C-alpha cells in the first residue's frame, strides 16, 4: 500500500500519468523540479486520501482541475505554465500556492473555510471584485504581488482580516483610503512599487499590530 511518493529533483518528462488516480491510499505526492508537461490530470481526484500535492517547477500547462481530492490540504504548483482562472470553490484546502504561472483571472464561488495561505503572486491577474472578497477572509498569508491589479486600493484594506498582505509590484494608483474607525488587525502590509500618492492616514498608529 503506497502512502508517500516523492519523485522530485529527477529528470522526469512527459505528462503526469492519468493512472495516478488509482493510488487510492496515497497521502503525499511530490513531483517538483522535473520536466513534466501537459495538464494536472483530472484523475487526481481519485486519490481520495491525498493531503499534500506538490508539482512546482515543471512545464505543466492548462488550468487546475475543478475536482480535487476531498482530503487535499496543500496544493503547490508554483513556477509552471498554468493558465486560465484560479478558482476557489470550497474544499478542505489550507494552502494554495500557484505563484509564477500564467493565470489571467481569479474566481470565487466559495473560499475554503480552512484556507490560511494563498499565493497567486507573479501572474497576470487584473483587478476584480474577487479581491475585496479575499480581503474579508481571515488569511494568515495572502500574496497578490506582481500581478496587474490596476484600481485604487480596496476600501477595506484597513479592516481586512488578513494578517500578512502583499500587494506590492502592481498598478494600484491614487491615495490611501481613509481608515475611519475600522479595526486594523494586520501584522504586515506591503504596497511597494505601485502608483500611490498623497499622505498616509493620520491615525495609522492605531494599527498597533503592524510590524
mmCIF file of C-alpha atoms in Angstrom:
data_model
loop_
_atom_site.group_PDB
_atom_site.id
_atom_site.type_symbol
_atom_site.label_atom_id
_atom_site.label_comp_id
_atom_site.label_asym_id
_atom_site.label_seq_id
_atom_site.Cartn_x
_atom_site.Cartn_y
_atom_site.Cartn_z
ATOM 1 C CA UNK A 1 0.000 0.000 0.000
ATOM 2 C CA UNK A 2 1.746 3.183 -1.220
ATOM 3 C CA UNK A 3 1.197 6.179 1.071
ATOM 4 C CA UNK A 4 4.063 8.538 0.184
ATOM 5 C CA UNK A 5 5.586 9.083 -3.264
ATOM 6 C CA UNK A 6 8.493 11.519 -3.707
ATOM 7 C CA UNK A 7 9.854 11.894 -7.242
ATOM 8 C CA UNK A 8 11.179 15.454 -7.061
ATOM 9 C CA UNK A 9 14.533 16.590 -8.456
ATOM 10 C CA UNK A 10 14.740 13.995 -11.204
ATOM 11 C CA UNK A 11 14.592 14.236 -14.970
ATOM 12 C CA UNK A 12 11.003 13.112 -15.445
ATOM 13 C CA UNK A 13 9.389 14.148 -18.738
ATOM 14 C CA UNK A 14 6.013 13.819 -20.390
ATOM 15 C CA UNK A 15 2.592 14.144 -18.741
ATOM 16 C CA UNK A 16 1.583 13.144 -15.242
ATOM 17 C CA UNK A 17 0.091 9.717 -15.901
ATOM 18 C CA UNK A 18 -3.683 9.534 -15.623
ATOM 19 C CA UNK A 19 -3.479 6.283 -13.683
ATOM 20 C CA UNK A 20 -2.096 8.241 -10.714
ATOM 21 C CA UNK A 21 -5.716 8.330 -9.556
ATOM 22 C CA UNK A 22 -5.577 4.593 -8.952
ATOM 23 C CA UNK A 23 -3.401 5.175 -5.875
ATOM 24 C CA UNK A 24 -6.389 5.392 -3.594
ATOM 25 C CA UNK A 25 -4.443 5.454 -0.314
ATOM 26 C CA UNK A 26 -1.712 7.889 -1.389
ATOM 27 C CA UNK A 27 -1.336 10.735 1.117
ATOM 28 C CA UNK A 28 1.617 12.715 -0.245
ATOM 29 C CA UNK A 29 2.739 13.154 -3.847
ATOM 30 C CA UNK A 30 5.745 15.337 -4.748
ATOM 31 C CA UNK A 31 6.718 15.740 -8.405
ATOM 32 C CA UNK A 32 8.501 19.091 -8.171
ATOM 33 C CA UNK A 33 11.602 20.105 -10.154
ATOM 34 C CA UNK A 34 11.198 17.875 -13.168
ATOM 35 C CA UNK A 35 10.276 18.447 -16.824
ATOM 36 C CA UNK A 36 6.673 17.305 -16.740
ATOM 37 C CA UNK A 37 4.300 18.712 -19.351
ATOM 38 C CA UNK A 38 0.586 18.769 -20.041
ATOM 39 C CA UNK A 39 -2.213 19.317 -17.527
ATOM 40 C CA UNK A 40 -2.641 18.324 -13.919
ATOM 41 C CA UNK A 41 -4.711 15.174 -14.547
ATOM 42 C CA UNK A 42 -8.368 15.268 -13.602
ATOM 43 C CA UNK A 43 -7.931 11.743 -12.287
ATOM 44 C CA UNK A 44 -6.006 13.201 -9.339
ATOM 45 C CA UNK A 45 -9.384 13.407 -7.617
ATOM 46 C CA UNK A 46 -9.277 9.611 -7.404
ATOM 47 C CA UNK A 47 -6.514 9.861 -4.787
ATOM 48 C CA UNK A 48 -9.148 10.208 -2.116
ATOM 49 C CA UNK A 49 -6.667 10.245 0.797
ATOM 50 C CA UNK A 50 -4.217 12.716 -0.783
ATOM 51 C CA UNK A 51 -3.353 15.528 1.629
ATOM 52 C CA UNK A 52 -0.213 17.044 0.078
ATOM 53 C CA UNK A 53 0.406 17.580 -3.654
ATOM 54 C CA UNK A 54 3.419 19.473 -4.981
ATOM 55 C CA UNK A 55 4.327 19.834 -8.639
ATOM 56 C CA UNK A 56 6.269 23.114 -8.711
ATOM 57 C CA UNK A 57 8.973 23.910 -11.272
ATOM 58 C CA UNK A 58 7.672 21.855 -14.168
ATOM 59 C CA UNK A 59 6.182 22.756 -17.546
ATOM 60 C CA UNK A 60 2.608 21.893 -16.678
ATOM 61 C CA UNK A 61 0.007 23.896 -18.577
ATOM 62 C CA UNK A 62 -3.743 24.445 -18.841
ATOM 63 C CA UNK A 63 -5.823 25.034 -15.720
ATOM 64 C CA UNK A 64 -6.165 23.481 -12.283
ATOM 65 C CA UNK A 65 -8.840 20.740 -12.273
ATOM 66 C CA UNK A 66 -12.039 21.847 -10.598
ATOM 67 C CA UNK A 67 -12.402 18.483 -8.865
ATOM 68 C CA UNK A 68 -9.609 17.879 -6.362
ATOM 69 C CA UNK A 69 -9.336 15.151 -3.720
ATOM 70 C CA UNK A 70 -11.624 15.909 -0.789
ATOM 71 C CA UNK A 71 -8.814 15.403 1.714
ATOM 72 C CA UNK A 72 -6.346 17.684 -0.099
ATOM 73 C CA UNK A 73 -4.967 20.387 2.205
ATOM 74 C CA UNK A 74 -1.830 21.524 0.336
ATOM 75 C CA UNK A 75 -1.770 22.244 -3.413
ATOM 76 C CA UNK A 76 1.584 23.669 -4.521
ATOM 77 C CA UNK A 77 2.176 24.333 -8.206
ATOM 78 C CA UNK A 78 4.494 27.332 -8.421
ATOM 79 C CA UNK A 79 6.776 28.107 -11.353
ATOM 80 C CA UNK A 80 4.835 26.253 -14.035
ATOM 81 C CA UNK A 81 2.883 27.367 -17.117
ATOM 82 C CA UNK A 82 -0.642 27.029 -15.726
ATOM 83 C CA UNK A 83 -3.269 29.243 -17.343
ATOM 84 C CA UNK A 84 -6.914 30.181 -17.006
ATOM 85 C CA UNK A 85 -8.568 31.245 -13.773
ATOM 86 C CA UNK A 86 -7.675 30.423 -10.186
ATOM 87 C CA UNK A 87 -10.979 29.068 -8.928
ATOM 88 C CA UNK A 88 -11.836 28.897 -5.238
ATOM 89 C CA UNK A 89 -14.765 26.559 -4.814
ATOM 90 C CA UNK A 90 -14.915 25.250 -1.287
ATOM 91 C CA UNK A 91 -12.828 22.149 -0.462
ATOM 92 C CA UNK A 92 -10.573 21.447 2.518
ATOM 93 C CA UNK A 93 -7.530 23.338 1.262
ATOM 94 C CA UNK A 94 -5.450 25.120 3.886
ATOM 95 C CA UNK A 95 -2.667 26.198 1.499
ATOM 96 C CA UNK A 96 -2.780 27.056 -2.214
ATOM 97 C CA UNK A 97 0.449 28.238 -3.823
ATOM 98 C CA UNK A 98 0.425 28.904 -7.570
ATOM 99 C CA UNK A 99 2.795 31.841 -7.925
ATOM 100 C CA UNK A 100 4.737 32.487 -11.117
ATOM 101 C CA UNK A 101 2.324 30.968 -13.605
ATOM 102 C CA UNK A 102 0.208 32.477 -16.395
ATOM 103 C CA UNK A 103 -3.144 32.820 -14.650
ATOM 104 C CA UNK A 104 -5.273 35.662 -16.012
ATOM 105 C CA UNK A 105 -8.088 35.767 -13.501
ATOM 106 C CA UNK A 106 -9.448 34.870 -10.100
ATOM 107 C CA UNK A 107 -12.933 33.486 -9.468
ATOM 108 C CA UNK A 108 -14.578 32.735 -6.151
ATOM 109 C CA UNK A 109 -17.580 30.515 -5.623
ATOM 110 C CA UNK A 110 -16.716 29.789 -2.011
ATOM 111 C CA UNK A 111 -13.440 30.389 -0.208
ATOM 112 C CA UNK A 112 -12.461 27.192 1.604
ATOM 113 C CA UNK A 113 -13.147 27.909 5.263
ATOM 114 C CA UNK A 114 -9.809 26.430 6.335
ATOM 115 C CA UNK A 115 -7.701 28.221 3.707
ATOM 116 C CA UNK A 116 -4.947 30.118 5.547
ATOM 117 C CA UNK A 117 -2.231 30.534 2.925
ATOM 118 C CA UNK A 118 -2.875 31.766 -0.615
ATOM 119 C CA UNK A 119 -0.184 32.881 -3.023
ATOM 120 C CA UNK A 120 -1.082 33.878 -6.584
ATOM 121 C CA UNK A 121 1.899 36.227 -6.993
ATOM 122 C CA UNK A 122 3.628 36.722 -10.334
ATOM 123 C CA UNK A 123 0.675 36.033 -12.582
ATOM 124 C CA UNK A 124 -1.486 38.215 -14.841
ATOM 125 C CA UNK A 125 -4.478 38.741 -12.577
ATOM 126 C CA UNK A 126 -6.316 42.078 -13.040
ATOM 127 C CA UNK A 127 -8.424 43.970 -10.540
ATOM 128 C CA UNK A 128 -11.849 42.467 -9.838
ATOM 129 C CA UNK A 129 -14.466 42.287 -7.055
ATOM 130 C CA UNK A 130 -12.864 38.971 -6.052
ATOM 131 C CA UNK A 131 -10.007 40.919 -4.470
ATOM 132 C CA UNK A 132 -12.391 42.592 -1.998
ATOM 133 C CA UNK A 133 -13.833 39.174 -1.187
ATOM 134 C CA UNK A 134 -10.373 37.798 -0.433
ATOM 135 C CA UNK A 135 -9.673 40.647 1.981
ATOM 136 C CA UNK A 136 -12.698 39.601 4.000
ATOM 137 C CA UNK A 137 -11.290 36.131 4.678
ATOM 138 C CA UNK A 138 -9.020 35.534 7.733
ATOM 139 C CA UNK A 139 -5.884 34.519 5.819
ATOM 140 C CA UNK A 140 -2.651 34.174 7.723
ATOM 141 C CA UNK A 141 -0.834 34.979 4.471
ATOM 142 C CA UNK A 142 -2.219 36.433 1.224
ATOM 143 C CA UNK A 143 0.174 37.263 -1.612
ATOM 144 C CA UNK A 144 -1.248 39.127 -4.619
ATOM 145 C CA UNK A 145 2.022 40.804 -5.552
ATOM 146 C CA UNK A 146 3.374 41.200 -9.095
ATOM 147 C CA UNK A 147 0.068 40.977 -10.900
ATOM 148 C CA UNK A 148 -1.960 43.520 -12.889
ATOM 149 C CA UNK A 149 -4.159 44.945 -10.145
ATOM 150 C CA UNK A 150 -4.819 48.430 -11.509
ATOM 151 C CA UNK A 151 -7.532 50.052 -9.417
ATOM 152 C CA UNK A 152 -7.318 52.186 -6.308
ATOM 153 C CA UNK A 153 -6.517 50.362 -3.092
ATOM 154 C CA UNK A 154 -9.587 48.462 -1.822
ATOM 155 C CA UNK A 155 -11.536 50.461 0.748
ATOM 156 C CA UNK A 156 -11.430 47.546 3.185
ATOM 157 C CA UNK A 157 -7.641 47.276 3.178
ATOM 158 C CA UNK A 158 -7.549 48.701 6.720
ATOM 159 C CA UNK A 159 -10.146 46.383 8.215
ATOM 160 C CA UNK A 160 -9.119 43.210 6.455
ATOM 161 C CA UNK A 161 -8.887 40.026 8.468
ATOM 162 C CA UNK A 162 -5.657 39.112 6.656
ATOM 163 C CA UNK A 163 -2.598 39.019 8.912
ATOM 164 C CA UNK A 164 0.088 39.320 6.207
ATOM 165 C CA UNK A 165 -0.928 41.063 2.982
ATOM 166 C CA UNK A 166 1.319 41.564 -0.051
ATOM 167 C CA UNK A 167 0.061 43.916 -2.769
ATOM 168 C CA UNK A 168 3.421 45.172 -3.999
ATOM 169 C CA UNK A 169 4.501 45.372 -7.644
ATOM 170 C CA UNK A 170 1.052 46.014 -9.064
ATOM 171 C CA UNK A 171 -0.572 49.028 -10.703
ATOM 172 C CA UNK A 172 -2.579 50.488 -7.836
ATOM 173 C CA UNK A 173 -2.964 54.256 -8.066
ATOM 174 C CA UNK A 174 -4.494 57.132 -6.149
ATOM 175 C CA UNK A 175 -4.417 57.841 -2.436
ATOM 176 C CA UNK A 176 -4.752 55.595 0.586
ATOM 177 C CA UNK A 177 -8.377 55.057 1.611
ATOM 178 C CA UNK A 178 -9.426 56.641 4.882
ATOM 179 C CA UNK A 179 -9.037 54.299 7.800
ATOM 180 C CA UNK A 180 -12.059 55.702 9.601
ATOM 181 C CA UNK A 181 -12.975 53.740 12.711
ATOM 182 C CA UNK A 182 -12.091 50.412 11.153
ATOM 183 C CA UNK A 183 -10.295 47.901 13.334
ATOM 184 C CA UNK A 184 -6.892 47.110 11.842
ATOM 185 C CA UNK A 185 -5.595 43.654 12.701
ATOM 186 C CA UNK A 186 -2.905 43.322 10.018
ATOM 187 C CA UNK A 187 0.627 42.437 11.073
ATOM 188 C CA UNK A 188 2.332 43.038 7.731
ATOM 189 C CA UNK A 189 1.383 45.107 4.685
ATOM 190 C CA UNK A 190 3.403 45.720 1.530
ATOM 191 C CA UNK A 191 2.195 48.090 -1.179
ATOM 192 C CA UNK A 192 5.651 48.929 -2.523
ATOM 193 C CA UNK A 193 6.199 49.660 -6.204
ATOM 194 C CA UNK A 194 2.737 50.870 -7.146
ATOM 195 C CA UNK A 195 1.467 54.301 -8.202
ATOM 196 C CA UNK A 196 0.120 55.503 -4.858
ATOM 197 C CA UNK A 197 0.445 59.121 -3.792
ATOM 198 C CA UNK A 198 -0.747 61.523 -1.102
ATOM 199 C CA UNK A 199 -0.459 61.146 2.649
ATOM 200 C CA UNK A 200 -0.858 58.194 4.962
ATOM 201 C CA UNK A 201 -3.900 58.064 7.251
ATOM 202 C CA UNK A 202 -3.175 60.316 10.222
ATOM 203 C CA UNK A 203 -4.270 57.656 12.701
ATOM 204 C CA UNK A 204 -2.182 54.874 11.191
ATOM 205 C CA UNK A 205 -0.581 54.395 14.607
ATOM 206 C CA UNK A 206 -3.845 52.782 15.667
ATOM 207 C CA UNK A 207 -2.823 49.772 13.588
ATOM 208 C CA UNK A 208 -0.835 48.521 16.541
ATOM 209 C CA UNK A 209 -0.208 45.060 15.129
ATOM 210 C CA UNK A 210 1.757 46.290 12.107
ATOM 211 C CA UNK A 211 5.439 45.375 12.432
#
